[in-house]
Short mmCIF file of N, CA and C and ligand atoms in Angstrom, two decimals:
data_model
loop_
_atom_site.label_atom_id
_atom_site.label_comp_id
_atom_site.label_asym_id
_atom_site.label_seq_id
_atom_site.Cartn_x
_atom_site.Cartn_y
_atom_site.Cartn_z
N MET A 1 -64.74 5.15 65.43
CA MET A 1 -63.48 4.68 65.54
C MET A 1 -63.40 4.43 67.18
N THR A 2 -62.96 3.20 67.62
CA THR A 2 -62.53 2.75 68.76
C THR A 2 -61.32 3.42 69.30
N ASN A 3 -61.12 3.48 70.76
CA ASN A 3 -59.62 4.13 71.09
C ASN A 3 -58.42 3.43 70.50
N ASP A 4 -58.63 2.14 70.19
CA ASP A 4 -57.51 1.42 69.57
C ASP A 4 -57.43 1.46 68.09
N GLU A 5 -58.13 2.25 67.40
CA GLU A 5 -58.20 2.49 65.94
C GLU A 5 -57.42 3.83 65.54
N PHE A 6 -56.72 3.64 64.64
CA PHE A 6 -55.96 4.96 64.43
C PHE A 6 -56.35 4.93 62.72
N LYS A 7 -56.38 6.31 62.42
CA LYS A 7 -56.31 6.72 60.95
C LYS A 7 -55.27 7.35 60.43
N ILE A 8 -54.39 6.65 59.35
CA ILE A 8 -53.40 7.14 58.93
C ILE A 8 -53.59 7.49 57.51
N LEU A 9 -52.57 8.39 57.05
CA LEU A 9 -52.67 8.87 55.59
C LEU A 9 -51.30 8.55 54.81
N PHE A 10 -51.38 7.99 53.60
CA PHE A 10 -50.31 7.93 52.75
C PHE A 10 -50.44 9.00 51.68
N THR A 11 -49.49 9.89 51.56
CA THR A 11 -49.58 10.85 50.43
C THR A 11 -48.37 10.81 49.51
N GLY A 12 -48.40 11.81 48.76
CA GLY A 12 -46.88 11.80 48.03
C GLY A 12 -47.52 12.01 46.68
N PRO A 13 -46.43 12.41 45.76
CA PRO A 13 -46.75 12.57 44.32
C PRO A 13 -47.21 11.41 43.42
N MET A 14 -47.82 11.69 42.28
CA MET A 14 -48.33 10.66 41.36
C MET A 14 -47.10 9.48 41.05
N GLY A 15 -47.69 8.18 41.36
CA GLY A 15 -46.59 7.02 41.05
C GLY A 15 -45.57 6.95 42.38
N ALA A 16 -45.80 7.57 43.22
CA ALA A 16 -45.01 7.29 44.33
C ALA A 16 -45.43 5.86 44.90
N GLY A 17 -46.61 5.43 44.84
CA GLY A 17 -46.93 4.04 45.34
C GLY A 17 -47.89 4.16 46.38
N LYS A 18 -48.69 5.29 46.72
CA LYS A 18 -49.74 5.30 47.78
C LYS A 18 -50.77 4.01 47.57
N THR A 19 -51.31 3.92 46.45
CA THR A 19 -52.23 2.88 46.19
C THR A 19 -51.49 1.39 46.39
N THR A 20 -50.50 1.37 45.53
CA THR A 20 -49.78 0.01 45.77
C THR A 20 -49.40 -0.28 47.26
N ALA A 21 -48.99 0.66 47.93
CA ALA A 21 -48.71 0.33 49.43
C ALA A 21 -49.91 -0.12 50.36
N ILE A 22 -50.80 0.56 49.88
CA ILE A 22 -52.15 0.26 50.67
C ILE A 22 -52.73 -0.80 50.48
N SER A 23 -52.71 -1.35 49.21
CA SER A 23 -53.19 -2.68 48.81
C SER A 23 -52.24 -3.97 49.35
N ALA A 24 -51.01 -3.26 49.21
CA ALA A 24 -50.05 -4.58 49.80
C ALA A 24 -50.12 -4.97 51.22
N LEU A 25 -50.72 -3.55 51.99
CA LEU A 25 -50.76 -3.98 53.39
C LEU A 25 -52.15 -4.35 53.90
N SER A 26 -53.07 -3.98 53.31
CA SER A 26 -54.64 -3.90 53.73
C SER A 26 -55.02 -5.31 53.92
N ASP A 27 -55.47 -5.59 55.20
CA ASP A 27 -56.13 -7.15 55.50
C ASP A 27 -57.54 -7.02 54.99
N GLN A 28 -58.09 -6.11 54.67
CA GLN A 28 -59.76 -6.19 53.83
C GLN A 28 -59.30 -5.70 52.36
N GLU A 29 -60.23 -5.82 51.72
CA GLU A 29 -60.35 -5.41 50.12
C GLU A 29 -60.37 -3.94 50.32
N CYS A 30 -59.29 -3.51 49.51
CA CYS A 30 -59.22 -2.05 49.52
C CYS A 30 -60.38 -1.23 48.31
N ILE A 31 -60.61 -0.03 48.92
CA ILE A 31 -61.35 0.88 48.23
C ILE A 31 -60.49 1.74 47.35
N SER A 32 -60.76 1.80 45.94
CA SER A 32 -59.83 2.57 45.32
C SER A 32 -60.80 3.20 44.23
N THR A 33 -60.13 4.54 44.05
CA THR A 33 -60.86 5.66 43.35
C THR A 33 -59.88 5.76 41.86
N ASP A 34 -59.41 4.76 41.47
CA ASP A 34 -58.62 5.16 40.14
C ASP A 34 -59.34 5.03 38.91
N VAL A 35 -58.83 5.92 38.40
CA VAL A 35 -59.51 6.34 36.79
C VAL A 35 -58.46 6.48 35.90
N LEU A 36 -58.64 6.43 34.50
CA LEU A 36 -57.62 6.58 33.63
C LEU A 36 -56.81 7.76 33.70
N ASN A 37 -55.70 7.61 33.79
CA ASN A 37 -54.78 8.85 33.89
C ASN A 37 -54.52 9.75 32.84
N THR A 38 -55.24 10.75 32.92
CA THR A 38 -54.93 11.68 31.67
C THR A 38 -53.76 12.93 31.96
N ASP A 39 -52.92 12.47 32.94
CA ASP A 39 -51.68 13.25 33.34
C ASP A 39 -50.59 12.47 32.99
N ILE A 40 -50.29 12.05 31.76
CA ILE A 40 -49.29 11.18 31.49
C ILE A 40 -47.99 11.91 31.36
N ASP A 41 -48.00 13.30 31.25
CA ASP A 41 -46.96 14.19 31.23
C ASP A 41 -46.39 14.03 32.70
N GLN A 42 -47.10 14.20 33.78
CA GLN A 42 -46.54 13.94 35.14
C GLN A 42 -46.23 12.58 35.37
N CYS A 43 -46.77 11.56 35.09
CA CYS A 43 -46.59 10.28 35.35
C CYS A 43 -46.91 9.07 34.43
N ASP A 44 -46.10 8.46 33.90
CA ASP A 44 -46.73 7.68 32.62
C ASP A 44 -47.10 6.29 33.16
N LYS A 45 -48.34 6.21 33.45
CA LYS A 45 -48.94 4.82 33.98
C LYS A 45 -50.37 5.06 33.60
N ALA A 46 -51.22 3.74 33.66
CA ALA A 46 -52.50 3.55 33.25
C ALA A 46 -53.25 4.36 34.04
N MET A 47 -53.44 4.17 35.47
CA MET A 47 -54.63 4.63 36.27
C MET A 47 -53.78 5.45 37.19
N THR A 48 -54.81 6.45 37.71
CA THR A 48 -54.58 7.44 38.69
C THR A 48 -55.67 7.68 39.98
N THR A 49 -55.43 8.01 41.13
CA THR A 49 -56.21 8.17 42.02
C THR A 49 -56.83 9.35 42.08
N ALA A 50 -58.30 9.42 41.74
CA ALA A 50 -59.04 10.74 41.71
C ALA A 50 -59.61 11.26 43.01
N ALA A 51 -59.71 10.47 44.11
CA ALA A 51 -60.41 10.94 45.22
C ALA A 51 -59.52 10.27 46.56
N LEU A 52 -59.51 9.06 46.51
CA LEU A 52 -58.77 8.35 48.02
C LEU A 52 -58.77 7.02 47.55
N ASP A 53 -57.79 6.28 48.54
CA ASP A 53 -57.68 4.87 48.57
C ASP A 53 -58.30 4.74 50.27
N TYR A 54 -58.55 3.38 50.36
CA TYR A 54 -58.95 3.11 51.67
C TYR A 54 -58.44 1.51 51.88
N GLY A 55 -57.70 1.26 53.07
CA GLY A 55 -57.59 -0.18 53.39
C GLY A 55 -57.65 -0.32 54.93
N PHE A 56 -57.52 -1.35 55.51
CA PHE A 56 -57.62 -1.64 57.10
C PHE A 56 -56.71 -2.76 57.37
N ILE A 57 -55.87 -2.34 58.47
CA ILE A 57 -55.18 -3.41 59.10
C ILE A 57 -55.70 -3.96 60.54
N ASP A 58 -55.83 -5.18 60.63
CA ASP A 58 -56.20 -5.55 62.08
C ASP A 58 -55.19 -5.56 62.94
N ILE A 59 -55.31 -4.99 64.25
CA ILE A 59 -54.52 -5.18 65.30
C ILE A 59 -55.17 -5.52 66.28
N PRO A 60 -54.49 -6.46 67.33
CA PRO A 60 -55.15 -6.90 68.48
C PRO A 60 -56.00 -5.71 69.11
N GLY A 61 -57.15 -5.85 69.58
CA GLY A 61 -57.87 -4.72 69.88
C GLY A 61 -58.53 -3.60 69.06
N GLY A 62 -58.00 -3.74 67.77
CA GLY A 62 -58.45 -2.44 67.27
C GLY A 62 -57.98 -2.60 65.66
N GLY A 63 -57.47 -1.58 65.08
CA GLY A 63 -56.93 -1.53 63.72
C GLY A 63 -56.42 -0.12 63.41
N VAL A 64 -55.82 -0.35 62.13
CA VAL A 64 -55.45 0.93 61.62
C VAL A 64 -56.14 1.19 60.04
N ARG A 65 -56.67 2.38 60.07
CA ARG A 65 -57.46 2.84 58.96
C ARG A 65 -56.45 3.56 57.93
N LEU A 66 -56.26 3.00 56.67
CA LEU A 66 -55.05 3.37 55.95
C LEU A 66 -55.97 4.21 54.83
N TYR A 67 -55.75 5.68 54.68
CA TYR A 67 -56.11 6.26 53.68
C TYR A 67 -55.17 6.81 52.77
N GLY A 68 -55.22 6.90 51.42
CA GLY A 68 -54.34 7.42 50.59
C GLY A 68 -54.99 8.53 49.83
N THR A 69 -54.17 9.69 49.44
CA THR A 69 -54.45 10.84 48.90
C THR A 69 -54.13 10.61 47.32
N PRO A 70 -55.04 11.50 46.72
CA PRO A 70 -54.37 11.73 45.10
C PRO A 70 -53.16 12.33 45.08
N GLY A 71 -52.43 12.15 44.18
CA GLY A 71 -50.83 12.91 44.02
C GLY A 71 -50.93 14.15 43.17
N GLN A 72 -52.00 14.34 42.48
CA GLN A 72 -51.90 15.74 41.74
C GLN A 72 -52.29 16.95 42.63
N GLU A 73 -51.48 17.90 42.14
CA GLU A 73 -51.91 19.14 42.84
C GLU A 73 -53.32 19.51 42.62
N ARG A 74 -53.72 19.22 41.49
CA ARG A 74 -55.04 19.66 41.23
C ARG A 74 -56.27 19.07 41.89
N PHE A 75 -55.80 17.90 42.59
CA PHE A 75 -56.54 17.26 43.64
C PHE A 75 -56.37 17.61 45.03
N ARG A 76 -55.60 18.83 45.18
CA ARG A 76 -55.23 19.22 46.56
C ARG A 76 -56.19 19.47 47.57
N PHE A 77 -57.26 19.67 47.06
CA PHE A 77 -58.47 20.19 47.95
C PHE A 77 -58.90 18.98 48.65
N MET A 78 -58.43 17.68 48.17
CA MET A 78 -58.69 16.33 49.10
C MET A 78 -57.71 16.33 50.35
N TRP A 79 -56.42 17.03 50.01
CA TRP A 79 -55.53 16.54 51.13
C TRP A 79 -56.11 16.88 52.72
N PRO A 80 -56.31 18.20 52.76
CA PRO A 80 -57.10 18.48 54.33
C PRO A 80 -58.39 17.82 54.60
N ILE A 81 -59.07 17.37 53.42
CA ILE A 81 -60.38 16.63 54.08
C ILE A 81 -59.92 15.17 54.36
N LEU A 82 -58.83 14.72 53.83
CA LEU A 82 -58.57 13.32 54.30
C LEU A 82 -57.67 13.29 55.49
N ALA A 83 -56.97 14.55 55.83
CA ALA A 83 -56.09 14.51 56.77
C ALA A 83 -56.92 14.78 58.23
N ASN A 84 -58.00 15.04 58.01
CA ASN A 84 -59.00 15.38 59.18
C ASN A 84 -58.85 14.24 60.18
N ASN A 85 -58.54 14.21 61.23
CA ASN A 85 -58.44 13.43 62.35
C ASN A 85 -57.51 12.25 61.84
N ALA A 86 -56.55 12.56 61.28
CA ALA A 86 -55.47 11.44 60.88
C ALA A 86 -54.45 11.66 62.06
N ALA A 87 -54.11 10.36 62.58
CA ALA A 87 -53.13 10.36 63.55
C ALA A 87 -51.55 10.86 63.19
N GLY A 88 -51.46 10.47 61.94
CA GLY A 88 -50.11 10.67 61.38
C GLY A 88 -50.15 10.51 60.05
N VAL A 89 -48.99 10.69 59.12
CA VAL A 89 -48.96 10.76 57.75
C VAL A 89 -47.48 10.11 57.29
N ILE A 90 -47.70 9.36 56.37
CA ILE A 90 -46.48 8.69 55.73
C ILE A 90 -46.21 9.31 54.10
N VAL A 91 -45.26 10.00 54.03
CA VAL A 91 -44.94 10.68 52.71
C VAL A 91 -44.16 9.79 51.99
N LEU A 92 -44.76 9.33 50.79
CA LEU A 92 -43.91 8.35 49.87
C LEU A 92 -43.43 9.09 48.75
N LEU A 93 -42.20 8.92 48.45
CA LEU A 93 -41.51 9.65 47.38
C LEU A 93 -40.95 8.27 46.36
N ASN A 94 -40.68 9.20 45.22
CA ASN A 94 -40.08 8.28 44.16
C ASN A 94 -38.53 8.95 44.11
N GLY A 95 -37.72 8.12 44.64
CA GLY A 95 -36.08 8.38 44.80
C GLY A 95 -35.72 8.72 43.48
N GLU A 96 -36.03 8.29 42.31
CA GLU A 96 -35.44 8.41 41.03
C GLU A 96 -36.00 9.70 40.06
N HIS A 97 -37.04 10.29 40.80
CA HIS A 97 -37.83 11.29 40.23
C HIS A 97 -36.67 12.67 40.14
N PRO A 98 -36.94 13.26 38.93
CA PRO A 98 -36.05 14.56 39.09
C PRO A 98 -36.31 15.51 39.70
N ASP A 99 -37.97 15.62 40.06
CA ASP A 99 -38.50 16.57 40.97
C ASP A 99 -38.43 15.99 42.35
N LEU A 100 -37.76 15.04 42.72
CA LEU A 100 -37.88 14.73 44.02
C LEU A 100 -37.86 15.80 45.09
N ASP A 101 -36.67 16.69 45.18
CA ASP A 101 -36.65 17.73 46.13
C ASP A 101 -38.14 18.50 46.09
N THR A 102 -38.62 18.87 45.09
CA THR A 102 -39.73 19.68 45.00
C THR A 102 -41.01 18.75 45.56
N HIS A 103 -41.05 17.46 45.25
CA HIS A 103 -42.31 16.83 45.61
C HIS A 103 -41.97 16.78 47.35
N LEU A 104 -40.77 16.57 47.71
CA LEU A 104 -40.69 16.53 49.35
C LEU A 104 -41.22 17.73 50.08
N SER A 105 -40.72 18.82 49.41
CA SER A 105 -41.28 20.32 49.87
C SER A 105 -42.77 20.34 49.91
N VAL A 106 -43.32 20.09 48.66
CA VAL A 106 -44.86 20.23 48.52
C VAL A 106 -45.40 19.37 49.75
N PHE A 107 -45.10 18.08 49.80
CA PHE A 107 -46.16 17.39 50.53
C PHE A 107 -45.85 17.32 51.91
N VAL A 108 -44.40 17.78 52.33
CA VAL A 108 -44.41 17.87 53.79
C VAL A 108 -44.78 19.04 54.38
N ASP A 109 -44.82 20.28 53.49
CA ASP A 109 -45.11 21.58 53.84
C ASP A 109 -46.85 21.53 53.93
N ALA A 110 -47.43 20.73 52.78
CA ALA A 110 -48.93 20.75 52.86
C ALA A 110 -49.48 20.01 54.11
N PHE A 111 -48.80 19.06 54.70
CA PHE A 111 -49.38 18.27 55.86
C PHE A 111 -48.95 18.84 57.11
N TRP A 112 -47.83 19.49 57.22
CA TRP A 112 -47.15 20.24 58.34
C TRP A 112 -48.31 21.24 58.60
N GLU A 113 -48.85 21.85 57.57
CA GLU A 113 -49.65 22.96 57.85
C GLU A 113 -51.13 22.62 58.27
N GLN A 114 -51.38 21.15 58.16
CA GLN A 114 -52.50 20.81 58.91
C GLN A 114 -52.38 20.57 60.42
N GLY A 115 -51.13 21.02 60.82
CA GLY A 115 -50.87 20.56 62.21
C GLY A 115 -49.88 19.73 62.15
N ALA A 116 -48.84 19.95 63.20
CA ALA A 116 -47.41 19.27 63.22
C ALA A 116 -47.92 17.82 63.45
N MET A 117 -48.23 16.78 62.71
CA MET A 117 -48.61 15.57 62.95
C MET A 117 -47.31 14.68 62.74
N PRO A 118 -47.25 13.32 63.47
CA PRO A 118 -46.33 12.42 63.40
C PRO A 118 -46.09 12.00 61.83
N MET A 119 -44.90 12.17 61.47
CA MET A 119 -44.52 11.76 60.04
C MET A 119 -43.21 10.71 59.81
N VAL A 120 -43.62 10.05 58.73
CA VAL A 120 -42.48 8.97 58.24
C VAL A 120 -42.48 9.30 56.84
N ILE A 121 -41.02 9.20 56.43
CA ILE A 121 -40.97 9.34 54.97
C ILE A 121 -40.44 8.05 54.26
N GLY A 122 -41.02 7.48 53.22
CA GLY A 122 -40.59 6.62 52.33
C GLY A 122 -40.15 6.79 51.03
N VAL A 123 -38.83 6.41 50.76
CA VAL A 123 -38.35 6.65 49.48
C VAL A 123 -38.24 5.41 48.68
N GLY A 124 -39.16 5.46 47.69
CA GLY A 124 -38.98 4.12 46.73
C GLY A 124 -37.82 4.28 45.59
N ARG A 125 -37.72 3.05 44.81
CA ARG A 125 -36.78 3.15 43.84
C ARG A 125 -35.14 3.68 44.10
N LEU A 126 -34.81 3.45 45.30
CA LEU A 126 -33.50 3.92 45.42
C LEU A 126 -32.51 2.53 45.40
N ALA A 127 -31.04 2.84 44.74
CA ALA A 127 -30.43 1.61 44.82
C ALA A 127 -29.83 1.36 46.30
N SER A 128 -29.40 0.40 46.75
CA SER A 128 -29.19 0.10 48.00
C SER A 128 -28.30 1.00 48.82
N GLU A 129 -27.30 1.47 47.74
CA GLU A 129 -26.10 2.15 48.36
C GLU A 129 -26.46 3.79 48.15
N ASP A 130 -27.52 4.16 47.70
CA ASP A 130 -27.82 5.59 47.45
C ASP A 130 -28.03 6.54 48.56
N PHE A 131 -26.99 6.65 49.40
CA PHE A 131 -27.27 7.35 50.76
C PHE A 131 -27.33 9.02 50.31
N ASP A 132 -26.81 9.38 49.07
CA ASP A 132 -26.70 10.82 49.01
C ASP A 132 -28.23 11.27 48.85
N VAL A 133 -29.34 10.58 48.39
CA VAL A 133 -30.69 10.92 48.47
C VAL A 133 -31.11 11.33 49.69
N ILE A 134 -30.99 10.18 50.57
CA ILE A 134 -31.47 10.08 51.90
C ILE A 134 -30.84 11.39 52.64
N GLU A 135 -29.62 11.65 52.51
CA GLU A 135 -28.79 12.90 53.20
C GLU A 135 -29.48 14.13 52.61
N ARG A 136 -29.82 14.25 51.18
CA ARG A 136 -30.41 15.36 50.64
C ARG A 136 -31.73 15.64 51.38
N ILE A 137 -32.37 14.71 51.37
CA ILE A 137 -33.83 14.66 52.06
C ILE A 137 -33.74 15.08 53.45
N THR A 138 -32.77 14.67 54.45
CA THR A 138 -32.63 15.15 55.62
C THR A 138 -32.25 16.64 55.76
N ASP A 139 -31.43 16.81 54.86
CA ASP A 139 -31.20 18.38 54.79
C ASP A 139 -32.29 19.22 54.71
N ILE A 140 -33.03 18.73 53.55
CA ILE A 140 -34.22 19.54 53.28
C ILE A 140 -35.09 19.67 54.49
N LEU A 141 -35.36 18.47 55.14
CA LEU A 141 -36.22 18.52 56.41
C LEU A 141 -35.58 19.34 57.70
N LEU A 142 -34.43 19.07 57.72
CA LEU A 142 -33.70 19.94 58.71
C LEU A 142 -33.86 21.41 58.63
N GLU A 143 -33.89 22.04 57.31
CA GLU A 143 -34.18 23.24 57.10
C GLU A 143 -35.37 23.74 57.96
N ARG A 144 -36.16 22.68 57.89
CA ARG A 144 -37.68 23.04 58.53
C ARG A 144 -37.84 22.86 59.90
N HIS A 145 -36.45 22.18 60.45
CA HIS A 145 -36.47 21.82 61.74
C HIS A 145 -37.26 20.69 62.04
N ILE A 146 -37.47 19.70 61.18
CA ILE A 146 -38.24 18.59 61.39
C ILE A 146 -37.19 17.16 60.99
N SER A 147 -37.40 16.35 61.61
CA SER A 147 -36.54 15.07 61.34
C SER A 147 -37.32 13.78 61.56
N PRO A 148 -38.28 13.59 60.61
CA PRO A 148 -39.02 12.34 60.70
C PRO A 148 -38.21 11.23 60.20
N PRO A 149 -38.28 9.82 60.80
CA PRO A 149 -37.55 8.70 60.10
C PRO A 149 -37.65 8.68 58.73
N ILE A 150 -36.63 8.34 57.99
CA ILE A 150 -36.76 8.15 56.55
C ILE A 150 -36.22 6.69 56.19
N PHE A 151 -36.99 6.11 55.36
CA PHE A 151 -36.73 4.48 54.94
C PHE A 151 -36.80 4.58 53.49
N SER A 152 -35.85 3.73 53.21
CA SER A 152 -35.81 3.34 51.42
C SER A 152 -36.82 2.09 51.33
N VAL A 153 -37.71 2.16 50.76
CA VAL A 153 -38.69 1.09 50.70
C VAL A 153 -39.00 0.67 49.20
N ASP A 154 -39.63 -0.43 49.10
CA ASP A 154 -40.21 -0.81 48.05
C ASP A 154 -41.81 -0.98 48.38
N VAL A 155 -42.52 -0.16 47.80
CA VAL A 155 -44.04 -0.24 48.15
C VAL A 155 -44.67 -1.44 47.90
N ARG A 156 -44.07 -2.24 47.01
CA ARG A 156 -45.05 -3.49 46.57
C ARG A 156 -44.43 -4.48 47.37
N GLU A 157 -43.64 -4.47 48.24
CA GLU A 157 -43.44 -5.40 49.56
C GLU A 157 -44.03 -4.67 50.71
N LYS A 158 -45.02 -5.84 51.10
CA LYS A 158 -45.72 -5.78 52.52
C LYS A 158 -44.75 -5.30 53.62
N ASP A 159 -43.79 -6.19 53.86
CA ASP A 159 -43.07 -5.86 54.95
C ASP A 159 -42.23 -4.34 54.82
N ASP A 160 -42.02 -3.99 53.77
CA ASP A 160 -41.50 -2.41 53.72
C ASP A 160 -42.52 -1.46 54.05
N VAL A 161 -43.91 -1.87 53.67
CA VAL A 161 -44.91 -0.76 54.22
C VAL A 161 -45.20 -0.89 55.60
N LEU A 162 -45.10 -2.20 56.13
CA LEU A 162 -45.35 -2.51 57.50
C LEU A 162 -44.31 -1.63 58.23
N LEU A 163 -43.24 -1.67 58.03
CA LEU A 163 -42.14 -0.74 58.67
C LEU A 163 -42.35 0.69 58.74
N LEU A 164 -43.01 1.10 57.53
CA LEU A 164 -43.34 2.61 57.78
C LEU A 164 -44.52 2.76 58.83
N VAL A 165 -45.52 1.89 58.62
CA VAL A 165 -46.55 2.08 59.48
C VAL A 165 -46.23 2.00 60.84
N GLU A 166 -45.48 0.77 61.18
CA GLU A 166 -44.91 0.66 62.47
C GLU A 166 -44.15 1.83 63.16
N ALA A 167 -43.23 2.46 62.18
CA ALA A 167 -42.46 3.59 62.66
C ALA A 167 -43.43 4.87 63.05
N LEU A 168 -44.45 4.87 62.40
CA LEU A 168 -45.45 5.77 62.68
C LEU A 168 -46.31 5.81 63.81
N LEU A 169 -46.42 4.31 64.06
CA LEU A 169 -47.55 4.27 65.13
C LEU A 169 -46.73 4.32 66.45
N CYS A 170 -45.35 3.96 66.37
CA CYS A 170 -44.45 4.48 67.44
C CYS A 170 -44.34 5.89 67.92
N GLN A 171 -44.27 6.58 66.84
CA GLN A 171 -44.48 8.06 67.04
C GLN A 171 -45.72 8.61 67.59
N ILE A 172 -46.72 7.89 67.10
CA ILE A 172 -48.11 8.40 67.72
C ILE A 172 -48.34 7.98 69.01
N GLU A 173 -47.63 6.79 69.46
CA GLU A 173 -47.87 6.35 70.89
C GLU A 173 -46.96 7.18 71.83
N VAL A 174 -45.83 7.67 71.31
CA VAL A 174 -44.75 8.29 72.21
C VAL A 174 -45.66 9.82 72.26
N ASN A 175 -46.01 10.44 71.31
CA ASN A 175 -46.92 11.72 71.41
C ASN A 175 -47.92 11.54 72.32
N GLU A 176 -48.87 10.41 72.21
CA GLU A 176 -49.97 10.37 73.16
C GLU A 176 -49.64 10.41 74.77
N MET A 177 -48.41 9.46 74.84
CA MET A 177 -47.87 9.49 76.29
C MET A 177 -47.52 10.70 76.74
N GLY A 178 -46.69 11.64 75.86
CA GLY A 178 -46.40 12.88 76.23
C GLY A 178 -47.65 13.75 76.49
N MET A 179 -48.78 13.57 75.93
CA MET A 179 -49.93 14.43 76.03
C MET A 179 -50.54 14.07 77.49
N MET A 180 -50.49 12.73 77.74
CA MET A 180 -51.08 12.19 78.97
C MET A 180 -50.51 12.78 80.18
N GLN A 181 -48.99 12.83 79.94
CA GLN A 181 -48.16 13.36 81.17
C GLN A 181 -48.46 14.89 81.26
N ALA A 182 -48.54 15.50 80.35
CA ALA A 182 -48.45 16.96 80.24
C ALA A 182 -49.70 17.56 81.14
N1 GTP B 1 -40.27 -1.26 38.99
C1 GTP B 1 -40.60 -0.89 40.00
N2 GTP B 1 -42.06 -0.32 40.22
C2 GTP B 1 -42.39 0.22 41.17
C3 GTP B 1 -41.59 0.46 42.39
N3 GTP B 1 -42.30 0.91 43.37
C4 GTP B 1 -43.52 1.13 42.86
N4 GTP B 1 -43.44 0.90 41.52
C5 GTP B 1 -44.82 0.76 40.64
O1 GTP B 1 -45.09 2.19 40.53
C6 GTP B 1 -46.42 2.19 40.48
C7 GTP B 1 -46.91 3.13 41.61
O2 GTP B 1 -48.38 3.33 41.12
P1 GTP B 1 -49.55 3.63 42.24
O3 GTP B 1 -49.49 2.79 43.45
O4 GTP B 1 -50.73 4.01 41.26
O5 GTP B 1 -48.88 5.04 42.76
P2 GTP B 1 -49.77 6.34 43.69
O6 GTP B 1 -48.72 6.80 44.09
O7 GTP B 1 -51.02 5.73 43.97
O8 GTP B 1 -50.29 7.47 42.22
P3 GTP B 1 -51.36 8.33 41.90
O9 GTP B 1 -52.55 7.70 42.55
O10 GTP B 1 -51.42 8.61 40.52
O11 GTP B 1 -50.94 9.52 42.68
C8 GTP B 1 -46.99 0.81 40.59
O12 GTP B 1 -47.19 0.31 39.35
C9 GTP B 1 -46.02 -0.01 41.30
O13 GTP B 1 -45.82 -1.23 40.95
C10 GTP B 1 -40.22 0.10 42.31
O14 GTP B 1 -39.34 0.26 43.40
N5 GTP B 1 -39.68 -0.50 41.18
MG1 MG B 2 -53.01 6.26 43.85
#
């Protein structure tokens, strides 16, 4: 990786839209490891990521490497492997899911344990006036003394995913400037 290349990670539960988000945004053909979904009880969709997703965004003088994790906890061993050298993490959630609060806790805690890296939360499938869910997420995070930016997004929309990445890159840059001054 050059100095102007960042690796960032998309994580979150099954069906939150990690694979969709990376393919919406990538400037190169994505690498996907989706296989037939045998966890229909967890999420009713045809395919699921068994190992990782990979995409790449070109930026002047460098690029952003986009990695996606599997969502199932049984593939959790992949999370720290993929988090290695990541500059930050985007946690995607399904705002309609009944286990939203548990998903938030599981994924935020898992990646915070890797070292307090810059984080952004993207919540999908929210009605535009659904501020209660965002407030609840904010409260759960404040209990952990963290306050990452939280956005309502449609992962199928490139601009929404780009907003998440830009918010994360801003945090990464601020962190790097802080480290240079220290
Ligand atoms: N109708 C609707 N579909 C959505 C919305 N957001 C995401 N989706 C769909 O939800 C699905 C998400 O699937 P994936 O991208 O495979 O999710 P994932 O997070 O990679 O899931 P795993 O790899 O199984 O962990 C896709 O079919 C998206 O098109 C939304 O706001 N509305
Ligand atoms: Mg996937």
